[in-house]
Structures are given as C-alpha cells and as structure tokens.
Tab-separated table of C-alpha atoms in Angstrom:
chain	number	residue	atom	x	y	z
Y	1	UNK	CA	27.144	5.227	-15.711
Y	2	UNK	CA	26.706	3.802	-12.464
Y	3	UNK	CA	29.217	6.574	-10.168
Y	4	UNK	CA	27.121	9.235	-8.011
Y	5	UNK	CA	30.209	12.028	-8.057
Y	6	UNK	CA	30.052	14.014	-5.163
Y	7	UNK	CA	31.992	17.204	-3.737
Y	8	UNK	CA	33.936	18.312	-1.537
Y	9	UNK	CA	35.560	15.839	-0.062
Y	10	UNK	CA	35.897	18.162	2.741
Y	11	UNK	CA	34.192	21.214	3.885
Y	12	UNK	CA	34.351	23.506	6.848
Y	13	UNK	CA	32.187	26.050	7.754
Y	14	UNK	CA	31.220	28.642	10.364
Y	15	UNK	CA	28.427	28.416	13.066
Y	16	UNK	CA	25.613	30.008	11.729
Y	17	UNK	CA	27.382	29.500	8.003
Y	18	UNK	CA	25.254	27.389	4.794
Y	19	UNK	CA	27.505	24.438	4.037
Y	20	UNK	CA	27.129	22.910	0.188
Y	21	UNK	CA	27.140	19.647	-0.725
Y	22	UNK	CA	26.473	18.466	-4.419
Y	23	UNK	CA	26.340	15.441	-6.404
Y	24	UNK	CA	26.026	14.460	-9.691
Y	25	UNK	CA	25.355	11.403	-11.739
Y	26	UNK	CA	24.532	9.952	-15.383
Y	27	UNK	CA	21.950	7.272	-15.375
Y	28	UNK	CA	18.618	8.800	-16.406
Y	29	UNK	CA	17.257	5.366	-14.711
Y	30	UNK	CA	17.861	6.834	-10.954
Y	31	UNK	CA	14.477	8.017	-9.214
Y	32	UNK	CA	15.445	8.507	-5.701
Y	33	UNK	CA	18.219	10.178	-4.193
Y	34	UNK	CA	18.268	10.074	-0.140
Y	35	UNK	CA	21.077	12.024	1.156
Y	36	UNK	CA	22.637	10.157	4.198
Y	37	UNK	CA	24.390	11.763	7.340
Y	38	UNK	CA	27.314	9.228	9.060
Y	39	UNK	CA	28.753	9.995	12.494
Y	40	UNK	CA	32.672	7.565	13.629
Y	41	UNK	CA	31.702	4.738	14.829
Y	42	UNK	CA	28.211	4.565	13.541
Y	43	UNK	CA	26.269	3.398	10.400
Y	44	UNK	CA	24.727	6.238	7.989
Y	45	UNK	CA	21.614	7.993	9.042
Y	46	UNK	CA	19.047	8.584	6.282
Y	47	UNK	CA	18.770	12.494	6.726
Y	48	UNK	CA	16.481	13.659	3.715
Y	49	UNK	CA	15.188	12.046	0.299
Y	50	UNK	CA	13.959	13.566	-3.015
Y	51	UNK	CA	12.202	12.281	-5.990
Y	52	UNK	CA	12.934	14.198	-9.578
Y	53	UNK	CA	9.385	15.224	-9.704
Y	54	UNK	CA	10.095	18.185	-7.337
Y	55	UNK	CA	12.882	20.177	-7.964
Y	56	UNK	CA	13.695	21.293	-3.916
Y	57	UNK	CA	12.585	19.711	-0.520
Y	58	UNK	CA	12.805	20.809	2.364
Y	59	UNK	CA	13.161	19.763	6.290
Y	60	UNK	CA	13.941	22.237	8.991
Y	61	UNK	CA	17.485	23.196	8.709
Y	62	UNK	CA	18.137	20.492	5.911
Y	63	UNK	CA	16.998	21.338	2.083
Y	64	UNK	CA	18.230	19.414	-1.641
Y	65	UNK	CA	17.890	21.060	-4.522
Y	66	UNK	CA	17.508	19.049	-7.723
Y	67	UNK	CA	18.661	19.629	-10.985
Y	68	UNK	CA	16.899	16.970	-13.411
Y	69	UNK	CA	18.472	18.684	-16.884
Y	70	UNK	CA	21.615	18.472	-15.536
Y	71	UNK	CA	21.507	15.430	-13.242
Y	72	UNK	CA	22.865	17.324	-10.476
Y	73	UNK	CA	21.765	17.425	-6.849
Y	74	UNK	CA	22.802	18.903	-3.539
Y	75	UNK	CA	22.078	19.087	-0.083
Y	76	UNK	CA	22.130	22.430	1.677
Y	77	UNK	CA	22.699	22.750	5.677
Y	78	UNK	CA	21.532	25.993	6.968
Y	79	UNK	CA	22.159	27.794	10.038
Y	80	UNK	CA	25.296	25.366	10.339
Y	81	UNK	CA	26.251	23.802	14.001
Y	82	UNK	CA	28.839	22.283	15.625
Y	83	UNK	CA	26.376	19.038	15.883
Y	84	UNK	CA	26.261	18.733	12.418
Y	85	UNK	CA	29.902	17.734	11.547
Y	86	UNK	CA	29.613	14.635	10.458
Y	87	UNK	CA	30.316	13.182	6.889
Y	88	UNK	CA	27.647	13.223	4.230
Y	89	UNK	CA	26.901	10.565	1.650
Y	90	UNK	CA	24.523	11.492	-1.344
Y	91	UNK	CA	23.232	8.292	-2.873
Y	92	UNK	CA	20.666	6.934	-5.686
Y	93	UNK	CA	18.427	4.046	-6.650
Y	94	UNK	CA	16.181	3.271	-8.936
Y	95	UNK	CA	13.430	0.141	-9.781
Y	96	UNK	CA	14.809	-2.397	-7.026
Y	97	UNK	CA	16.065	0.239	-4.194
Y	98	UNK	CA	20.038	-0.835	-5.212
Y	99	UNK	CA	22.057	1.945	-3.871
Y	100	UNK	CA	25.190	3.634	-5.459
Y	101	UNK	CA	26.476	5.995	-3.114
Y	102	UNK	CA	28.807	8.848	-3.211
Y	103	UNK	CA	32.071	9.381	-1.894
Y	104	UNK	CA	31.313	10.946	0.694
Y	105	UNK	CA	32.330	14.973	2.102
Y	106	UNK	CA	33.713	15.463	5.884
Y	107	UNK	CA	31.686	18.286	7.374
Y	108	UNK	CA	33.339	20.222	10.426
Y	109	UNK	CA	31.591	23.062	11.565
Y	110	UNK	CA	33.843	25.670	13.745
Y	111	UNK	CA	32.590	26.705	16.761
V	1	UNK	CA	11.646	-0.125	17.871
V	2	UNK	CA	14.600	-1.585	18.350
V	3	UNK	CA	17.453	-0.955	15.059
V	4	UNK	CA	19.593	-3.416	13.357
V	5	UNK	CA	21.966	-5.405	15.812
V	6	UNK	CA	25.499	-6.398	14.130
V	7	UNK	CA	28.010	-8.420	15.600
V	8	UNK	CA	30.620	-8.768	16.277
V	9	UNK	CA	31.753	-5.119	16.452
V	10	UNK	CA	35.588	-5.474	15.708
V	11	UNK	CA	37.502	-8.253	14.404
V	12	UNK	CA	40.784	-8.929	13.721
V	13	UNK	CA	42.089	-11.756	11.769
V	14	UNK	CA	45.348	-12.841	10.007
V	15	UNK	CA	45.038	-13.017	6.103
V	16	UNK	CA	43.445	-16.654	4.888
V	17	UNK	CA	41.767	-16.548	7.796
V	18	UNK	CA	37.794	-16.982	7.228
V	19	UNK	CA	35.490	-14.812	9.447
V	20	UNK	CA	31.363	-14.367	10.201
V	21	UNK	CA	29.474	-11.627	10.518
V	22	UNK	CA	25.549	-11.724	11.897
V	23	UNK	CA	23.052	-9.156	11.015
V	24	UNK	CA	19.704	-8.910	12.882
V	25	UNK	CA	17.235	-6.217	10.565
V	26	UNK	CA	14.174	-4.343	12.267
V	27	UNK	CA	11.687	-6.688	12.494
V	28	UNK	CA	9.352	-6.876	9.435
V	29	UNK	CA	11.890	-5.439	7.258
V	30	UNK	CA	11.359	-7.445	3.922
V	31	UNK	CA	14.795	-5.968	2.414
V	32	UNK	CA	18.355	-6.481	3.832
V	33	UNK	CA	21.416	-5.236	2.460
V	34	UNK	CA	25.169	-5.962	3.083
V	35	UNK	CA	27.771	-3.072	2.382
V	36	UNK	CA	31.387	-2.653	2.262
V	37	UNK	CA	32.727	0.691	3.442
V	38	UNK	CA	36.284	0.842	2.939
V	39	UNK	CA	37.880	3.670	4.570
V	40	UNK	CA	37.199	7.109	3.569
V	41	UNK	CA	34.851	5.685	0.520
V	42	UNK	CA	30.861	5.245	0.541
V	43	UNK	CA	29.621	1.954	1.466
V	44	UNK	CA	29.235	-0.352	-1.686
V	45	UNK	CA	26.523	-3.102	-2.079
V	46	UNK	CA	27.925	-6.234	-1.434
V	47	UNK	CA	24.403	-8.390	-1.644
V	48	UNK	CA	20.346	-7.643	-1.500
V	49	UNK	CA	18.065	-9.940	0.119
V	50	UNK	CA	14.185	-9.834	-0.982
V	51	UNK	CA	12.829	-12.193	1.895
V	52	UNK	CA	15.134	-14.578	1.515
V	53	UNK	CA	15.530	-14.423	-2.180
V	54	UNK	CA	18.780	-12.981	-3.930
V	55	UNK	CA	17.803	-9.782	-5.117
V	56	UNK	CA	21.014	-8.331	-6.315
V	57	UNK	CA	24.810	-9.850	-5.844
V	58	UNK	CA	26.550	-8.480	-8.650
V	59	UNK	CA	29.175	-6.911	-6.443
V	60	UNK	CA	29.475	-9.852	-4.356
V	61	UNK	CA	33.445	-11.633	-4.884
V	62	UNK	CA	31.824	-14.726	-4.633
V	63	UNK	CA	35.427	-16.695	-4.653
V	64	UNK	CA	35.411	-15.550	-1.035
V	65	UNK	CA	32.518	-14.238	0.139
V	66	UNK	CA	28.939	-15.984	0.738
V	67	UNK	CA	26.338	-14.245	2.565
V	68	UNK	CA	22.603	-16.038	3.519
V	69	UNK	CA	19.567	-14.973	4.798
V	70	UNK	CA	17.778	-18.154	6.699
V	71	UNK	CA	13.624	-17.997	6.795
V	72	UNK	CA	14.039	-14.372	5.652
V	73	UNK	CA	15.074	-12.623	9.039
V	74	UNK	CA	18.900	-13.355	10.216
V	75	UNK	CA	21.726	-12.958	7.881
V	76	UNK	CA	25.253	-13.846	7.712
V	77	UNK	CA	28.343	-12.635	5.781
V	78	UNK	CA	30.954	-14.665	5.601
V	79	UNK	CA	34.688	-14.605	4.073
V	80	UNK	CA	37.046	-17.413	3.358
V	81	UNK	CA	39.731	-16.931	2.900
V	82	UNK	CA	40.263	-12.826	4.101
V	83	UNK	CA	42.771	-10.764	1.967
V	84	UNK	CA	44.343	-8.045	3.389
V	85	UNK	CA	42.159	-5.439	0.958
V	86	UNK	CA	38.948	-6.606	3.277
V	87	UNK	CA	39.693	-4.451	5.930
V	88	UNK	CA	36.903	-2.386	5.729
V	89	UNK	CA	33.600	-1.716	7.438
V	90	UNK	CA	30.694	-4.586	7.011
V	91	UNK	CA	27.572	-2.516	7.090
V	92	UNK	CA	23.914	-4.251	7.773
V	93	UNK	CA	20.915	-2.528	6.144
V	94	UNK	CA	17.058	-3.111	6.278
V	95	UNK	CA	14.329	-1.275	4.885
V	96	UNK	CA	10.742	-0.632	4.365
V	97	UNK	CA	8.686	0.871	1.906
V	98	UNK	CA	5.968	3.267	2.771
V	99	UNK	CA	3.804	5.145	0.484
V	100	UNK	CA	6.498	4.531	-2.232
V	101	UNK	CA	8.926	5.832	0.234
V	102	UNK	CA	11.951	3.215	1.391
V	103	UNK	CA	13.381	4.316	4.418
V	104	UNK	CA	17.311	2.495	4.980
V	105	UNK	CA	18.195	1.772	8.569
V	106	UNK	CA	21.801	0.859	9.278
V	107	UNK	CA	22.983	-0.961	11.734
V	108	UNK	CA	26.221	0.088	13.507
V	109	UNK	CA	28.645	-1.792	11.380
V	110	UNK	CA	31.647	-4.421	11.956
V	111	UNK	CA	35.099	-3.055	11.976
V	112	UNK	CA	37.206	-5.969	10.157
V	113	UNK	CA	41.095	-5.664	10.235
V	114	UNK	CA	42.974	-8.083	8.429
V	115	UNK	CA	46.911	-8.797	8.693
C-alpha cells in the first residue's frame, strides 16, 4: 500500500515531442504528490507539485494531470528539449511530509 | 540562499568498515531527511528529523546505521559496520512549509562504494 508505481522506466522522445510520465499508487491517505526532476551527479530537483483537490496544474512547459478515482497521476513535458533529459521521480506524502517515491523513468530527448 | 552542503562527496570503504556522512540543511529548515538511493531506484527514507526530534525511522537498519541531528541544525549518518549492499547514494534533504506548501531541497548527495 505504500509503492508509488511509476512508468516507463525509460522514454525517448523528439525535440519539440510531449513525453509521458505516469504514476500510480493505493493509499487513499496520500495528499501531495511533487514530481521531482534528477540530473548525474546531482540530488532531485522539486519540478512541480499537485494536491487532489485540482485535477491538472500547470507550469510553463511542465503540467500533471491527476486522476483521484483511479489514483493515477502523470507528469506531461511539452515542447520536449534536449535540456530536459534527465530522470524523473514522481513521489507522495501525506500528514507528516514522509515521502515514497517512484522508481524513477530516464528521459532522453533527441536532438 | 545557499542549498544543502553534504560531505564528503565519494567514499570508498572496505566492507565492516564504519563511515560518516555530514549534512548541513538551508538554514531555518525545521525538517531534514536522510535517503538512500541505490542505483537506478528512487531514493528511500532512511530517517526524518522534526528539529531535532525523531520524526520517522522506520526504514532506518538500526543494527548499523545511527543518524543524529545536534541542536536541530547539523546532521550525521553514520554506518558501522558497511555491507557491501550500502553502496548507494546518501541523499540530505531539508524543507519548509509555506502556505501548506513543503518545498524539498536536496543536497548533492554522497557517493558510498563499499568492497
């Protein structure tokens, strides 16, 4: 009850191209879910967070969509660039901010 | 504002070894967390520090591993003795809340390699 599944483990996409990340998980108790961007070499970057009480948010290039019903989320990247590969961790919390984070999906956008 | 300062960077020890690793948060950051990140996985909470209180340490192997937080600022993670499965990436988190928003900052992590 506690795993955040996410997919792909790997993803590559065209400049210019929307890449798709989702996530799911099970425990109704989760109320915050910050997707997290990671670069080798460095620690995670918090990119973008949502609460369930919206269903999509949205910041420049980066948007989630949330699924409450069927405790699914996902990040979407669009306009895609080279800059962004990276890999991408979903994650979520709830009451004390304890994190269980996803697996994590390698991004490489192709020139 | 300066981010969360780990050292040291990279270590390598033999196994039954014991090694330290130092974690400075952003300053007023209430919260501090220690992760794991074992290659190719998501980091996994080792330990959450409220102040200086235990806030969470469920995931902590606490036959090995100890991990304080002195006058709520500074923390250390230590383990004694390594195992070759610690190799892995020792991640340093602090956060704050803002209009019930909490923000994680990591810092950049220390690579341990055990043989």
């Amino acid at each position: 009850q506690q795993q955040v599944k996410q997919s792909p483990q790997s993803l590559i996409v065209q400049k210019g191209g929307i890449s798709i990340i989702n996530c799911a998980y099970e425990n109704t108790a989760f109320d915050y879910f910050p997707w997290y961007q990671q670069f080798p070499g460095k620690g995670p970057a918090l990119l973008i967070a949502i609460r369930p009480d919206v269903s999509e948010k949205k910041e420049g290039r980066f948007t989630i969509s949330f699924n409450k019903s069927a405790k699914q989320f996902s990040l979407h990247i669009m306009d895609s660039q080279p800059g962004d590969s990276a890999t991408y961790f979903c994650a979520a919390s709830g009451g004390t901010y304890k994190y269980i984070f996803g697996t994590g999906t390698r991004l490489k956008v192709l020139a | 504002e300066a981010g969360v300062a780990q050292s040291p960077r990279y270590k390598i020890i033999e196994k039954r070894q014991s090694v330290a690793f130092w974690c400075n948060p952003i300053s007023g950051h209430a919260t501090l967390y220690w992760y794991q990140q074992i290659l190719g996985q998501g980091p996994k909470l080792l330990i959450q520090f409220q102040n200086n209180g235990v806030v969470d340490d469920s995931q902590l192997p606490k036959d090995r591993f100890s991990a304080e937080r002195l006058k709520g600022v500074d923390s250390t993670l230590k383990i004694q003795p390594a195992k070759l499965e610690d190799s892995a990436v020792y991640l340093c988190a602090s956060s704050l809340v803002l209009a019930g928003q909490e923000t994680q900052y990591f810092g950049p992590g220390t690579r341990l390699l055990v043989l």
